[in-house]
CSV table of C-alpha atoms in Angstrom, one decimal:
chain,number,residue,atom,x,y,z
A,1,UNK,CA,-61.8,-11.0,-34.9
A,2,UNK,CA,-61.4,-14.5,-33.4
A,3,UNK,CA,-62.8,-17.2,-34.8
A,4,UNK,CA,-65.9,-18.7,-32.4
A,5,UNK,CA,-65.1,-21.6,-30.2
A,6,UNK,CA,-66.3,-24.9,-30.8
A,7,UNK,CA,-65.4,-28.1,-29.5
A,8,UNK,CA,-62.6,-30.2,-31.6
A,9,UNK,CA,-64.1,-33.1,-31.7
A,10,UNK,CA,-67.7,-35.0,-30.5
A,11,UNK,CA,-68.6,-38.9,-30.6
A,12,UNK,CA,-71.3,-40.7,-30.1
A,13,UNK,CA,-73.1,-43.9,-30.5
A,14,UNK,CA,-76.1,-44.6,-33.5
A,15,UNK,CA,-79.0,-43.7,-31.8
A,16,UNK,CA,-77.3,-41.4,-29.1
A,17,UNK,CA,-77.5,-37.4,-29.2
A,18,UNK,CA,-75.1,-35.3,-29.5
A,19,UNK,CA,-74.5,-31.5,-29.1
A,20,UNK,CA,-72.0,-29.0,-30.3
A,21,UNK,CA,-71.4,-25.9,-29.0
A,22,UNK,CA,-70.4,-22.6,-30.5
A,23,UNK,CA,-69.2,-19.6,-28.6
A,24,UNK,CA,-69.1,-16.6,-29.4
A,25,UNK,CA,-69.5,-12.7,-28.2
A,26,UNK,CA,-72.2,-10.1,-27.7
A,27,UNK,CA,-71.0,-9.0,-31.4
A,28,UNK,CA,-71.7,-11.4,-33.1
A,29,UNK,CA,-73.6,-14.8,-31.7
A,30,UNK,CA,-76.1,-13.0,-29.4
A,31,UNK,CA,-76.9,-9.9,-31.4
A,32,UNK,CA,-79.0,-11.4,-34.0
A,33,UNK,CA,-80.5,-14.1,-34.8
A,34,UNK,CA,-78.3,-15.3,-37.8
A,35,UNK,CA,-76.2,-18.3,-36.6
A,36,UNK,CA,-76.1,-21.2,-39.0
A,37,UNK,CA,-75.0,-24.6,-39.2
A,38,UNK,CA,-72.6,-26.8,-41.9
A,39,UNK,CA,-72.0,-29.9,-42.5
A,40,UNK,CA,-68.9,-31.2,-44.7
A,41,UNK,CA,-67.5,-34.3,-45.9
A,42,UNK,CA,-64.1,-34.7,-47.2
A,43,UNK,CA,-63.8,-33.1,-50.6
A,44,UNK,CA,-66.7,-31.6,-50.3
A,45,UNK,CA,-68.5,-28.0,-49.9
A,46,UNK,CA,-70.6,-27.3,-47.3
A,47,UNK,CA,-74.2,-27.9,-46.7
A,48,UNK,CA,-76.4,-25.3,-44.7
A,49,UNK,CA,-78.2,-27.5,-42.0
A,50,UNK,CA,-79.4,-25.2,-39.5
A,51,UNK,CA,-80.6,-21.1,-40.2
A,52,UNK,CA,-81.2,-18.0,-38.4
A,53,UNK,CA,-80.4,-20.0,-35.1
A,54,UNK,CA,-82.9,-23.1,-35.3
A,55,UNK,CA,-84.5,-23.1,-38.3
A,56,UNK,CA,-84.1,-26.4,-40.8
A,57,UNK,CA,-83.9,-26.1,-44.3
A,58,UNK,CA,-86.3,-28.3,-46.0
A,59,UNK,CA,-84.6,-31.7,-46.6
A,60,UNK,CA,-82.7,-31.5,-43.8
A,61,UNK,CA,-83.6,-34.3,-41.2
A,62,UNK,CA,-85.5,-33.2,-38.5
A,63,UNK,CA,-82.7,-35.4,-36.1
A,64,UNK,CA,-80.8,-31.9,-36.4
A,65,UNK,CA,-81.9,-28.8,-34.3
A,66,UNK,CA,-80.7,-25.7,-33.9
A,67,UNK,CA,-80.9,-23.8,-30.5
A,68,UNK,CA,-79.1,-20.5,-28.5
A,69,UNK,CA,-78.6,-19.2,-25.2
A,70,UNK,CA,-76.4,-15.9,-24.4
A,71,UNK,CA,-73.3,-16.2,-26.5
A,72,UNK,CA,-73.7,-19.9,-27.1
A,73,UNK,CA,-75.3,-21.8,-29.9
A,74,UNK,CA,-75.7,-25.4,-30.4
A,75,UNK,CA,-76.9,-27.8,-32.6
A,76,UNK,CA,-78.0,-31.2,-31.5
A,77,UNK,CA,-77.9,-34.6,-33.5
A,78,UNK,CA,-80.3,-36.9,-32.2
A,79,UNK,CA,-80.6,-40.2,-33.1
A,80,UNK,CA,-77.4,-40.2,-34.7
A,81,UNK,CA,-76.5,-41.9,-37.8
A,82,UNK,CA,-73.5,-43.3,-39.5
A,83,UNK,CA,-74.0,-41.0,-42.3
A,84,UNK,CA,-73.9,-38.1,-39.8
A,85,UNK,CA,-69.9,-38.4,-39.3
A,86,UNK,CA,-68.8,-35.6,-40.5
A,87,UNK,CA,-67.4,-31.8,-39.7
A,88,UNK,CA,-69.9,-29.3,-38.9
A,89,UNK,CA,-68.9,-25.1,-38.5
A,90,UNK,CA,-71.1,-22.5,-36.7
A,91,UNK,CA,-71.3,-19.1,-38.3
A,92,UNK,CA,-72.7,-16.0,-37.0
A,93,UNK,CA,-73.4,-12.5,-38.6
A,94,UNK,CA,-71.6,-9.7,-36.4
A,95,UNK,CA,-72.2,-6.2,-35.6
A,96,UNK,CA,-69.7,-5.0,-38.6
A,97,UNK,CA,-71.6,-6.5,-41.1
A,98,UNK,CA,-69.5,-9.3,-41.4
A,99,UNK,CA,-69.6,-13.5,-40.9
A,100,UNK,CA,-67.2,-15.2,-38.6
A,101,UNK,CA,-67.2,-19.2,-38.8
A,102,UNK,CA,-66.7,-21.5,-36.1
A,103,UNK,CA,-63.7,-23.5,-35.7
A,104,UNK,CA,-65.3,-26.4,-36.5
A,105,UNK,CA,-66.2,-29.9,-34.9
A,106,UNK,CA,-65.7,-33.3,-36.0
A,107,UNK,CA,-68.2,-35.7,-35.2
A,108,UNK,CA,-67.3,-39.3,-35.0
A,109,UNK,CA,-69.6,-42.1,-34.9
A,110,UNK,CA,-68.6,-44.8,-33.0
B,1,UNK,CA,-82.2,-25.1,-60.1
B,2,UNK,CA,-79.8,-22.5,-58.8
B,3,UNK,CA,-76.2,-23.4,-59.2
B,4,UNK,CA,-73.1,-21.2,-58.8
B,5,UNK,CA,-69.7,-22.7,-61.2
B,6,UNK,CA,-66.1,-21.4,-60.4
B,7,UNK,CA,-63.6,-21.2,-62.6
B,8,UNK,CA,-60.9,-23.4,-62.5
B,9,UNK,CA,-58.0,-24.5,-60.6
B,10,UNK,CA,-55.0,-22.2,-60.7
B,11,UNK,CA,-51.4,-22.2,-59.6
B,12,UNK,CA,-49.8,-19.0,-58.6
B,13,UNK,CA,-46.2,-18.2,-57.7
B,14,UNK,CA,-45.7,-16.2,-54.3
B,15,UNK,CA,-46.2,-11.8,-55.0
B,16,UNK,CA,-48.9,-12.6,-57.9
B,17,UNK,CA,-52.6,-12.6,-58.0
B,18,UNK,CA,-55.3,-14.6,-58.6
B,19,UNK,CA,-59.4,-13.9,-59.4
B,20,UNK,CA,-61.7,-16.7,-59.5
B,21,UNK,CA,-65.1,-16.5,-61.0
B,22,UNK,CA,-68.3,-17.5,-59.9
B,23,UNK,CA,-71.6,-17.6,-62.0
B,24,UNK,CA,-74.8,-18.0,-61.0
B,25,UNK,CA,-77.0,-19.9,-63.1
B,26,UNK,CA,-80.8,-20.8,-62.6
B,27,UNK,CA,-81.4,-17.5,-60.3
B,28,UNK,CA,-82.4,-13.8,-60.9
B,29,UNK,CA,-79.0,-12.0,-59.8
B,30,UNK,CA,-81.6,-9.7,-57.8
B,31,UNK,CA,-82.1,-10.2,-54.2
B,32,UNK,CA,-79.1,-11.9,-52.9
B,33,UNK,CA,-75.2,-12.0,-51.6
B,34,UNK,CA,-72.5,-13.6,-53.0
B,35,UNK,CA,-69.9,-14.7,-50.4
B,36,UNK,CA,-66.4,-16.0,-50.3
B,37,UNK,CA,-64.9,-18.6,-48.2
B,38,UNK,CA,-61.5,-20.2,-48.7
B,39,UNK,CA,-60.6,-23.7,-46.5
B,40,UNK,CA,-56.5,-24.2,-46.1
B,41,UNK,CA,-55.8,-27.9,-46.5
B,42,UNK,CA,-56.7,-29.5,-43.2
B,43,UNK,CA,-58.0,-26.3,-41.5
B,44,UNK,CA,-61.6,-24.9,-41.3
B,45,UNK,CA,-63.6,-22.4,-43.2
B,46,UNK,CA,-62.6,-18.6,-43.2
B,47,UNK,CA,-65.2,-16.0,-43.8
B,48,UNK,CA,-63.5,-13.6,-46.5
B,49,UNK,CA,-66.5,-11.5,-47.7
B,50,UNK,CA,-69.6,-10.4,-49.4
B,51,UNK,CA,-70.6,-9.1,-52.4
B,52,UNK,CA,-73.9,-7.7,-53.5
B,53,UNK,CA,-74.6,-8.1,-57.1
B,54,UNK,CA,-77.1,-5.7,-57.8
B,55,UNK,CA,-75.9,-2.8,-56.4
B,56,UNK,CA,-71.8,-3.8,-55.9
B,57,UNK,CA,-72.1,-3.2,-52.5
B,58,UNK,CA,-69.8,-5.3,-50.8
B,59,UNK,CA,-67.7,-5.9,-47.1
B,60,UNK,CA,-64.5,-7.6,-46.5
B,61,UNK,CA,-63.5,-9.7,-43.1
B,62,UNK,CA,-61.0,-6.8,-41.7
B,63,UNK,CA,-58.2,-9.7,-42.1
B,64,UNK,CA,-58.8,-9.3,-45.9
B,65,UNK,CA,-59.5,-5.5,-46.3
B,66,UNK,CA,-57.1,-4.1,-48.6
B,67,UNK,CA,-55.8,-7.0,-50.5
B,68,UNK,CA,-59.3,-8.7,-51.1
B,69,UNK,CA,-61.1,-7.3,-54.2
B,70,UNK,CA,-64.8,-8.1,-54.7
B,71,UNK,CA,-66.4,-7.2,-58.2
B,72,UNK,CA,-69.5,-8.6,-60.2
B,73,UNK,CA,-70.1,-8.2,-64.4
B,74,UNK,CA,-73.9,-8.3,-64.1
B,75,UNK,CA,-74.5,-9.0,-67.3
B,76,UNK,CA,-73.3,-12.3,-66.9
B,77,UNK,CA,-74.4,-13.3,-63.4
B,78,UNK,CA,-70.5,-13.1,-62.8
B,79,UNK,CA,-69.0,-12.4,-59.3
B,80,UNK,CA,-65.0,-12.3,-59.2
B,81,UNK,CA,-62.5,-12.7,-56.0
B,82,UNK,CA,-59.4,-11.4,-56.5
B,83,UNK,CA,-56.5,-11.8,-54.1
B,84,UNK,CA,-53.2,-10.3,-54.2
B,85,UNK,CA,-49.8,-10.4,-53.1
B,86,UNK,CA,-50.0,-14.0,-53.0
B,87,UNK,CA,-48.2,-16.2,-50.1
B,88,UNK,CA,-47.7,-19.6,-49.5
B,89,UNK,CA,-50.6,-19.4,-46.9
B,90,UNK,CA,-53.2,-18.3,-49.6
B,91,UNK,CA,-53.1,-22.2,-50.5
B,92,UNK,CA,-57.1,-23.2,-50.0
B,93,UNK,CA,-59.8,-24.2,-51.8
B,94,UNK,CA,-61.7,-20.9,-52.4
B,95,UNK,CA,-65.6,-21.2,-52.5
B,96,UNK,CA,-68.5,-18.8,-53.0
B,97,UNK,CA,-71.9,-19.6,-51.4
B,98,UNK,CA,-75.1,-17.5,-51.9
B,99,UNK,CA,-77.2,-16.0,-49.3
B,100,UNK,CA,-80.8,-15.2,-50.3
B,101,UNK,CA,-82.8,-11.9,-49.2
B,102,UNK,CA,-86.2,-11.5,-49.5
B,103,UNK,CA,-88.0,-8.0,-49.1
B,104,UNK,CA,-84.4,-6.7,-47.2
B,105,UNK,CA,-84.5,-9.6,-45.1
B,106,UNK,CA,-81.6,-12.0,-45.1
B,107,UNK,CA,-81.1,-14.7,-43.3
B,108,UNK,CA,-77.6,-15.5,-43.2
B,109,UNK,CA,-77.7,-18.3,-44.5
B,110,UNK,CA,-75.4,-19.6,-47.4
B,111,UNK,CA,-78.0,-21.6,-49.5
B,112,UNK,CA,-76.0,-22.5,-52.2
B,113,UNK,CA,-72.2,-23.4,-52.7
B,114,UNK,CA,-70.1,-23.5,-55.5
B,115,UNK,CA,-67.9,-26.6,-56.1
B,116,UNK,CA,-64.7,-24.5,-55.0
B,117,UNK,CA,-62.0,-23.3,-56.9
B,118,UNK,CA,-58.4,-25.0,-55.7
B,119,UNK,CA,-55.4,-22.5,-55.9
B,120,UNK,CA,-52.1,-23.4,-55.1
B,121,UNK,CA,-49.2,-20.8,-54.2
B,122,UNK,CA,-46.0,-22.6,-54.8
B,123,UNK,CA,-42.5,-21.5,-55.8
């Protein structure tokens, strides 16, 4: 199974939004409502941002949402900071009981 | 507070194996997953599998079914990965990350990470 699409690479100015987008397949992205979103810094594990497609974790800044259509998911940045540069993954739980990730996105504040 | 500790780092020569550990402190061991991810040096994350402490049930990604072995020691909120046949391309930082379910509903989220365990295949 292939991992699901997502742009390389995003950039944006502070204060701009952003979006990144994660496609997948009717097994996995669009059969439930299970995608979540990571962000990681160098050298360091992941942190869940986004849940069950557009729910925030508490702690999380609200700047970050979560939203799907079809086999796409995305998750905005708005208002975006300097402390938002950073690699974020998609995931998605599949019809075989399994987890795929994204191939990831790096987001570059300019 | 919930934490999850791996073991430490190992190096491995290429045809052995390696099981990292991966204990859950702060947490009953009921009511959640433990899965594995591993991240290659540069590259992204890669799903590997879950583990289900309290019963053992468990589900590999079909890439890792057969030399991917998933096993817990509940009486020590352990959870162990252990990969085999060991290749140059097994070099990654391994993590386990916790999903929590609540009355059979999980949300597939990975809550919690542990601070990864580096292994390193090298001749």
């Amino acid at each position: 199974q292939s991992a699901l699409t997502q742009p390389p690479s995003v950039s944006g100015s502070p204060g701009q939004s952003v979006t990144i987008s994660c496609t997948g397949t009717s097994s996995d992205v669009s059969a439930y409502k299970r995608v979540a979103w990571y962000q990681q810094f160098p050298g360091t594990a992941p942190k869940l941002m986004i849940y069950e497609d557009s729910n925030r974790p508490s702690g999380v800044p609200d700047r970050f949402s979560g939203s799907k259509s079809g086999n796409t998911a995305s998750l905005t940045i708005s208002g975006l900071q300097s402390e938002d540069e950073a690699d974020y993954y998609c995931t998605s739980y599949t019809t075989t009981s399994t987890y795929i990730f994204g191939t990831g996105t790096k987001v570059t504040v300019l | 507070q919930v934490q999850l500790v791996q073991s430490g780092a190992e190096v491995k020569k290429p045809g052995d194996s390696v099981k990292v550990s991966c204990k859950a402190s702060g947490y009953t061991f009921a009511g959640y997953y433990i899965h594995w991810v591993r991240q290659a040096p540069g590259q992204g994350l890669e799903w590997m599998g879950w583990i289900k402490p309290e019963s053992g049930d468990r589900n590999n990604a079909q890439k890792f079914q057969g030399w991917v072995t998933l096993t817990r020691d509940t009486s020590i909120s352990t959870t162990y990965m252990d990969l085999s046949r060991l290749t140059f391309d097994d070099t990654a930082i391994y993590y386990c990350a916790l999903e929590e379910c609540s009355g059979g509903h999980c949300t597939g989220a990975f809550d919690i990470w542990g601070q990864g365990t580096m292994v390193t295949v090298s001749s």
